[in-house]
Short mmCIF file of C-alpha atoms in Angstrom, two decimals:
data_model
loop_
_atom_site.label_atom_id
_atom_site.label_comp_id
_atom_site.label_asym_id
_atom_site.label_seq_id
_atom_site.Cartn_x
_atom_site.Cartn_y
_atom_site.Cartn_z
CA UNK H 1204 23.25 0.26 11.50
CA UNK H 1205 26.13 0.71 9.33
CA UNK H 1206 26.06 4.18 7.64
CA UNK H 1207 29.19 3.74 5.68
CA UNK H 1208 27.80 1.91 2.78
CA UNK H 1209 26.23 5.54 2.21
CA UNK H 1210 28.49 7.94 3.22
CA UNK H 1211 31.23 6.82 1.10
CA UNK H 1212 29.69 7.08 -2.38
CA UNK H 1213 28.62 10.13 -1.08
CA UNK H 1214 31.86 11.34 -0.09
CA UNK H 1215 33.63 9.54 -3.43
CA UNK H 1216 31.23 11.98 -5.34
CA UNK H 1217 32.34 14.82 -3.23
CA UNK H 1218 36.03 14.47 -4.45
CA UNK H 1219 35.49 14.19 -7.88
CA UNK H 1220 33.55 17.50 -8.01
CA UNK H 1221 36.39 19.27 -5.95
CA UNK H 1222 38.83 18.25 -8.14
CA UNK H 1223 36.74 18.90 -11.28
CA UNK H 1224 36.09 22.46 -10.19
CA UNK H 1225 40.20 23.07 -9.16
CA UNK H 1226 41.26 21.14 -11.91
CA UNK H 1227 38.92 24.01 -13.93
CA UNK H 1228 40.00 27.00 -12.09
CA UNK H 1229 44.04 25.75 -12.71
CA UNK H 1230 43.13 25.37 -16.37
CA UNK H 1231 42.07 29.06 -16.15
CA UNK H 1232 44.75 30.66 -14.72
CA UNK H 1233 46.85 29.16 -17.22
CA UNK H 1234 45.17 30.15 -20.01
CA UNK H 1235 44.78 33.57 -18.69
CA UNK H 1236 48.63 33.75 -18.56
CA UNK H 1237 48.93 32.34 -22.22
CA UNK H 1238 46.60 34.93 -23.52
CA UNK H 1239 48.51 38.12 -22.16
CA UNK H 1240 51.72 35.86 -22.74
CA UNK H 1241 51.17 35.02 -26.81
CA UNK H 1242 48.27 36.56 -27.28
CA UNK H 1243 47.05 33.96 -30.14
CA UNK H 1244 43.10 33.96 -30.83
CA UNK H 1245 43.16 30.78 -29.59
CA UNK H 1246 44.50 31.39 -25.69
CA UNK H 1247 42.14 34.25 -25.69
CA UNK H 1248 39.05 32.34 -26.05
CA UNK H 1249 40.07 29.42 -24.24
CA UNK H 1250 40.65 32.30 -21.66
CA UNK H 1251 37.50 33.51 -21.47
CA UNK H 1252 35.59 30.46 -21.77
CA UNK H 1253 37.57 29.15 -18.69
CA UNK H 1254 37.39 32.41 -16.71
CA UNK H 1255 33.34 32.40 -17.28
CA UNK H 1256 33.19 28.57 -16.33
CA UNK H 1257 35.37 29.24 -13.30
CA UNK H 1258 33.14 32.21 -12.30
CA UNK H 1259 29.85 30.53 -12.99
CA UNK H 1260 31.25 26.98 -10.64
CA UNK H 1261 32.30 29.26 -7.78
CA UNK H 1262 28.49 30.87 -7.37
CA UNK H 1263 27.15 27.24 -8.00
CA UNK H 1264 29.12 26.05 -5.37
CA UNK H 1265 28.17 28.82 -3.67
CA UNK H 1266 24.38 29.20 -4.02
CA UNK H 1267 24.08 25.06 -3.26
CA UNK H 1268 26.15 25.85 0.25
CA UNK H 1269 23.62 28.29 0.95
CA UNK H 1270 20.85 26.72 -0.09
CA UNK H 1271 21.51 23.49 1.66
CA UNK H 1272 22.11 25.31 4.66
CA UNK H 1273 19.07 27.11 4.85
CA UNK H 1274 17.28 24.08 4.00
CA UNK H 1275 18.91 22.87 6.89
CA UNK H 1276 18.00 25.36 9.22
CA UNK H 1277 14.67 26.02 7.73
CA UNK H 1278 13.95 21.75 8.11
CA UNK H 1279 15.20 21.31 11.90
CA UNK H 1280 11.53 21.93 13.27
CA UNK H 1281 9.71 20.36 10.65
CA UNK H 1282 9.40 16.53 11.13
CA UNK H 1283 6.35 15.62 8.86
CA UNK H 1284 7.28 12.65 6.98
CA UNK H 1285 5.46 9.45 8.53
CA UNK H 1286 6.86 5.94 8.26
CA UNK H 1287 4.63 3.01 9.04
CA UNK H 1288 6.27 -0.61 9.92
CA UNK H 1289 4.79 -3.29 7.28
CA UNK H 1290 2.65 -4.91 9.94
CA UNK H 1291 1.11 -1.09 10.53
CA UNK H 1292 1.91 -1.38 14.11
CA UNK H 1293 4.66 0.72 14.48
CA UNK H 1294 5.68 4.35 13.41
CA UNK H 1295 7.61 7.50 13.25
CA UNK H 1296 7.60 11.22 11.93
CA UNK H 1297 10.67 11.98 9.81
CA UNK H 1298 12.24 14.84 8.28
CA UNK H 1299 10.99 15.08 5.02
CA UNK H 1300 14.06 14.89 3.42
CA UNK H 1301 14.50 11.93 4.58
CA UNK H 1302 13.76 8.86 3.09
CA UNK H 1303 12.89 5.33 4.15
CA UNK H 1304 16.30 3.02 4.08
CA UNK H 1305 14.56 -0.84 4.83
CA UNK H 1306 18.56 -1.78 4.14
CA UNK H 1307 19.89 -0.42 6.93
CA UNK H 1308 18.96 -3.74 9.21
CA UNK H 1309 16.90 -6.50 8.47
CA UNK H 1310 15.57 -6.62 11.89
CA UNK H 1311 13.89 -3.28 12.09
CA UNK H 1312 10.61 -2.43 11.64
CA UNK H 1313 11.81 0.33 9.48
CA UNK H 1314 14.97 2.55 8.49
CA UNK H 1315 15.24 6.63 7.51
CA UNK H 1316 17.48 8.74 7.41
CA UNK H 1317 19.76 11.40 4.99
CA UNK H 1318 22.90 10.30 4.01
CA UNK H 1319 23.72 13.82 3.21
CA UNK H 1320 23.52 15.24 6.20
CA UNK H 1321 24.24 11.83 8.09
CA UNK H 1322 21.22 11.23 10.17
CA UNK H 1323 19.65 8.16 10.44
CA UNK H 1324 16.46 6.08 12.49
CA UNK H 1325 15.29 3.05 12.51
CA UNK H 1326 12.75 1.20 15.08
CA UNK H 1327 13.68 -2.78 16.60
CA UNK H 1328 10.66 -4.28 18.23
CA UNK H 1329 10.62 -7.16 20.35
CA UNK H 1330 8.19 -9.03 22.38
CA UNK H 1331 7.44 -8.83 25.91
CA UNK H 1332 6.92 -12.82 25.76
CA UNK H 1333 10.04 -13.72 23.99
CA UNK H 1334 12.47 -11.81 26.01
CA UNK H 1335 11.02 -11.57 29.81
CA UNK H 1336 13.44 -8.60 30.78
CA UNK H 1337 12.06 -5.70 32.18
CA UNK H 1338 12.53 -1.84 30.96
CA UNK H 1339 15.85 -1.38 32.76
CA UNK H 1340 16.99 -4.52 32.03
CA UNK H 1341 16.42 -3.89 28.06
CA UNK H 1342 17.99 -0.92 27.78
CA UNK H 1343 20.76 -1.89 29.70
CA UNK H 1344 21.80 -5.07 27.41
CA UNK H 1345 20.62 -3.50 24.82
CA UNK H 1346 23.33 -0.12 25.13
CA UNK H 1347 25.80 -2.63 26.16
CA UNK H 1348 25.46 -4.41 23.52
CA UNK H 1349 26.02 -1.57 20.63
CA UNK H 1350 29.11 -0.27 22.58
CA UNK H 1351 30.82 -3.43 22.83
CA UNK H 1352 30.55 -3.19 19.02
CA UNK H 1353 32.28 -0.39 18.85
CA UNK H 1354 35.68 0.68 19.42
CA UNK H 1355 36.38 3.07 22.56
CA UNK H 1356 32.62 3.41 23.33
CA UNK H 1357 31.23 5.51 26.06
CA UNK H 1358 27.78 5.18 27.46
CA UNK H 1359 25.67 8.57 28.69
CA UNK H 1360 23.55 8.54 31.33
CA UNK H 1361 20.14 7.05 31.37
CA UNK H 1362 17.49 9.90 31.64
CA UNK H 1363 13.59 8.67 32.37
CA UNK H 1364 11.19 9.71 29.73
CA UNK H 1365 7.81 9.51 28.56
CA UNK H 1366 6.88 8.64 24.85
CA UNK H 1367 3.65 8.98 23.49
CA UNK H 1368 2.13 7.84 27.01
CA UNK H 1369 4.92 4.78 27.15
CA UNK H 1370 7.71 5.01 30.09
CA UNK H 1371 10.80 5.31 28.08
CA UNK H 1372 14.72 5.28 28.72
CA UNK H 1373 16.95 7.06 27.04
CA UNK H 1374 20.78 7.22 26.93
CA UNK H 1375 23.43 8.48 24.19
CA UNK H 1376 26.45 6.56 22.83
CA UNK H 1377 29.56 7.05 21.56
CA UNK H 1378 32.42 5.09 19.36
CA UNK H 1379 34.34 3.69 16.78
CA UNK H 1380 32.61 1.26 13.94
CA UNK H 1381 34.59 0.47 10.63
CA UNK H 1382 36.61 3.80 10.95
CA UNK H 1383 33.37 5.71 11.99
CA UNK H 1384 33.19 8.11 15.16
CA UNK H 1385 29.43 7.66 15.17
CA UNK H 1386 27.04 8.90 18.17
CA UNK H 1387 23.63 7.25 19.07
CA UNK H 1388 20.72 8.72 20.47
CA UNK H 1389 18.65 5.62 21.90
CA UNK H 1390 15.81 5.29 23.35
CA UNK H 1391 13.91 2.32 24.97
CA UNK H 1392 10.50 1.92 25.05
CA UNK H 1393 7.84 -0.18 27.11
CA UNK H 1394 4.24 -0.65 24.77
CA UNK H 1395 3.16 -3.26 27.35
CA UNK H 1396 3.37 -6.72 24.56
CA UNK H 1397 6.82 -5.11 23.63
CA UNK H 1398 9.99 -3.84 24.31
CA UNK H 1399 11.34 -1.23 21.43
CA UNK H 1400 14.38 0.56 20.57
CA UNK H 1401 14.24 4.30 18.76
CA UNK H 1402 17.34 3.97 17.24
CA UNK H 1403 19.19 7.31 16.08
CA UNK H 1404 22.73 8.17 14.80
CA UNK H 1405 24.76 10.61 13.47
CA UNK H 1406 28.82 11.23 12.95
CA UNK H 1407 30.23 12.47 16.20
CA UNK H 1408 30.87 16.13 16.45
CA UNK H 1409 27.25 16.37 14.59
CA UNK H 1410 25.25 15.58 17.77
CA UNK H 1411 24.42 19.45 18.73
CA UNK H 1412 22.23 19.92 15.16
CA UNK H 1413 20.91 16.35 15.22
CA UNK H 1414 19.70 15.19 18.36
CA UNK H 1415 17.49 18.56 18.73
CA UNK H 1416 16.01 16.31 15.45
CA UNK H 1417 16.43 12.94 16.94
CA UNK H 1418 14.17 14.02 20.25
CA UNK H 1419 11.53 15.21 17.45
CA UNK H 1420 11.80 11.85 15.88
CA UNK H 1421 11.94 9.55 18.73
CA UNK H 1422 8.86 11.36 20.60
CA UNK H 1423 6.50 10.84 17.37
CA UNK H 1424 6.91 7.03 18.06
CA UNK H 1425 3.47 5.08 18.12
CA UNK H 1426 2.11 1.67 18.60
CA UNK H 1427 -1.16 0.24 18.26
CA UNK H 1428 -1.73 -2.45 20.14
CA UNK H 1429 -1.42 -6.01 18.98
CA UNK H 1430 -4.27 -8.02 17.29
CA UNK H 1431 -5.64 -10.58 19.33
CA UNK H 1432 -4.23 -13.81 18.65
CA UNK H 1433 -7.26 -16.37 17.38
CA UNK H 1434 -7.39 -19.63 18.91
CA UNK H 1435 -5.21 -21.93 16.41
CA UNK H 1436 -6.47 -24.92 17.42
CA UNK H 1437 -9.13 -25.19 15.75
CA UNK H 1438 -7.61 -24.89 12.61
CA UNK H 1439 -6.48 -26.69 10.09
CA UNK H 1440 -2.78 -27.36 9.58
CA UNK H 1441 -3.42 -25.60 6.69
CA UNK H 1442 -4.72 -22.31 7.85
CA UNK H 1443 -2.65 -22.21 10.80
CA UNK H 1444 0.70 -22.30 8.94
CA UNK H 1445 -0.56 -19.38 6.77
CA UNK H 1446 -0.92 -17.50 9.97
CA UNK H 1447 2.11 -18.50 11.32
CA UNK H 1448 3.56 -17.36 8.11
CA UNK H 1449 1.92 -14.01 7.92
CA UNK H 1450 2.40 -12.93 11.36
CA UNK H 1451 6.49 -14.17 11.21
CA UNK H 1452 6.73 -11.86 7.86
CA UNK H 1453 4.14 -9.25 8.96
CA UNK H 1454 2.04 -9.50 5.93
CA UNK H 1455 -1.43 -10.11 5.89
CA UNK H 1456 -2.71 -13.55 5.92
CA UNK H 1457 -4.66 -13.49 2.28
CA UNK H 1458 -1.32 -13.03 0.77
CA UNK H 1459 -0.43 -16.53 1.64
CA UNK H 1460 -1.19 -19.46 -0.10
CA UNK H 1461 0.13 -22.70 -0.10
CA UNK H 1462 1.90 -22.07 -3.76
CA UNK H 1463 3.60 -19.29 -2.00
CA UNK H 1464 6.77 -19.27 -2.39
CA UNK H 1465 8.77 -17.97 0.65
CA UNK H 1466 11.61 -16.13 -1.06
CA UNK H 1467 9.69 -14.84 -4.23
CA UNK H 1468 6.32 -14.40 -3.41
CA UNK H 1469 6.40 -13.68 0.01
CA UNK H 1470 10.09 -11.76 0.57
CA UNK H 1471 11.23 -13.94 3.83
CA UNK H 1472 15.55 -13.73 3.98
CA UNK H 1473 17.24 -16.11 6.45
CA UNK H 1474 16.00 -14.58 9.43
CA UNK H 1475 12.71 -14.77 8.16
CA UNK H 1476 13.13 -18.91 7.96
CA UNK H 1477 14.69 -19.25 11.09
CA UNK H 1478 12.19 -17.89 12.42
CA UNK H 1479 9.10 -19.26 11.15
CA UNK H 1480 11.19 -22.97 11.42
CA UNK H 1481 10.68 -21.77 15.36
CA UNK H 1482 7.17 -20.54 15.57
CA UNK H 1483 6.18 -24.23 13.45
CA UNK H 1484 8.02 -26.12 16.46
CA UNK H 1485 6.13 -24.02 19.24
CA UNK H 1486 2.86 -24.52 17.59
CA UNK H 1487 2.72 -27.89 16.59
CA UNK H 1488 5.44 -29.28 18.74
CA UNK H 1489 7.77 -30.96 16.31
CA UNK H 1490 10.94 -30.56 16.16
CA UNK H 1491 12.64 -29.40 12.45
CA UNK H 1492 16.10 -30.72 11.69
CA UNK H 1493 18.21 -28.27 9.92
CA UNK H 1494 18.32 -30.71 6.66
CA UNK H 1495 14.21 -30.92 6.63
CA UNK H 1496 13.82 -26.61 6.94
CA UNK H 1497 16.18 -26.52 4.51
CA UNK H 1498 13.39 -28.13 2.42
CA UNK H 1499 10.86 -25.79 2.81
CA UNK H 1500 10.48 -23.53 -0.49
CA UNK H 1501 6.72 -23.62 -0.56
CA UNK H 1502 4.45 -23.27 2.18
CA UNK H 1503 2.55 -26.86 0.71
CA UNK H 1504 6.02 -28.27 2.08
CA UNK H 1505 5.63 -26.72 5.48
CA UNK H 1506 2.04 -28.54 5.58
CA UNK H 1507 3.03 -31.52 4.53
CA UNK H 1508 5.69 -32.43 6.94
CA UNK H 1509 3.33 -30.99 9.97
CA UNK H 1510 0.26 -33.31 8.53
CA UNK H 1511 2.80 -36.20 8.38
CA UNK H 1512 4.14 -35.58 12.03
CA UNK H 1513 2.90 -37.62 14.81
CA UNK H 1514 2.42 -34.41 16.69
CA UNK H 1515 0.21 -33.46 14.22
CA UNK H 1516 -3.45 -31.84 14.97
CA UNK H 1517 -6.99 -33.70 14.65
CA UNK H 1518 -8.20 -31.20 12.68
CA UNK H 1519 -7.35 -31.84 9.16
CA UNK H 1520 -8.04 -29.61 5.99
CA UNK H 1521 -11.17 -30.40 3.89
#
């Protein structure tokens, strides 16, 4: 959620053209003054040459204001850019000048956004059976929650909605975060199996171009509904780790094998450990010391240890 890691190069890059371009017009001047001044061959060239480079940044600088402005204006009712969460479960129509940012958090389903313009969205889903809140409840820890990040924050009121046939709460908030005056436009969302946050932001003072966007945005949301869960008992330890793997990382289960590596084969970070350590425990119930997940490189390791505990299923592999 942290837009400053691209705003700033942004910005940085911002500077240096401004003070290329005066540093250019300056340069000018003075050589215009030489030139009437001495009037050497020399100052009367540079003259020119700096007067025609002046001239020729000013109506770049001009025509990109306009341009980008119109592109602006011309892009505020077009949202037809749709991003798809890995697990194809979840999605949202962008801007097209957006573009997908999976950095902006880990957790999300998927980031967007335009660092030039400073809008962003990104989609957290959680499950119904892991949290046991209902919709009020959600988006009231959940708003809480980003304002007591933030410095000075102010939560809107909550407005009732309806998103793509889901009931939906909405509410807007406002802070500080790491010098930023940013301003969300959030909205929670009830699929039935989940509980989901819209996620949008922009720098305060912004809010009257983007959240016309943002509504756009957030009302595109979809969900399909979630695959129904096999019976795992029946498994082997074998195959039912690979599906514990490939639902935890939201990949599909042929991509799994038990050479698969977790970090460079099958892209799982911390988070991703953590919480497939978890799901392990639930479905085999074992407990996992710290010092034994720490173990776990391959998924062969994962199966070994669960064929070795005494929890352990009947059904072995063949």
């Amino acid at each position: 959620m942290d837009s400053s890691a691209y705003q700033t190069p942004y910005a940085v890059g911002q500077i240096l053209m401004v003070v290329a371009m005066v540093g250019v017009m300056i340069f000018s001047l003075i050589a215009i003054v030489k030139s009437f001044t001495r009037k050497t061959p020399g100052w009367i060239i540079t003259a020119v040459f700096t007067g025609l480079l002046s001239l020729a940044i000013i109506g770049i600088g001009a025509s990109m204001a306009l341009s980008g402005v119109a592109g602006y204006l011309k892009e505020g009712g077009k949202i037809d850019r749709k991003l798809t969460s890995k697990d194809g479960r979840y999605s949202l129509t962008v801007p097209n000048s957006w573009k997908a940012m999976p950095e902006l958090n880990k957790e999300a389903s998927f980031g967007a956004g335009n660092i030039f313009i400073n809008q962003y969205a990104m989609i957290i889903t959680e499950r119904q059976e892991d949290l046991n809140m209902d919709l009020p409840t959600f988006a009231k820890v959940r708003t809480e929650a980003i304002g007591k990040n933030m410095t000075g924050a102010t939560l809107g009121e909550v407005q009732n909605l309806t998103v793509s046939g889901h009931p939906a709460l909405r509410r807007s908030i406002q802070g500080t975060a790491k010098g930023l005056n940013l301003i969300y436009h959030h909205t929670s969302i009830d699929t039935g199996d989940a509980l989901t946050q819209v996620m949008c932001w922009t720098i305060a003072g912004k809010e009257k171009i983007a959240f016309p966007v943002f509504e756009k945005v957030a009302a595109t949301f979809t969900a399909k509904s979630a695959p129904q869960r096999p019976d795992l008992s029946k498994k082997s330890p074998t195959d039912r780790v690979r599906f514990l793997a490939a639902e935890q990382l939201g990949i599909e289960e042929s991509q799994v094998t038990p050479a698969s590596n977790l970090k460079t084969d099958l892209g799982a970070d911390d988070l991703d450990h953590v919480a497939l350590v978890t799901a392990i425990e639930e479905e085999f119930k074992i407990d996992v010391t710290d010092e034994v997940a720490k173990t776990w490189q391959r998924i062969e390791d994962i199966i070994r240890h669960v064929e070795k505990s005494p929890a352990a299923p009947a059904v072995k592999d063949r």
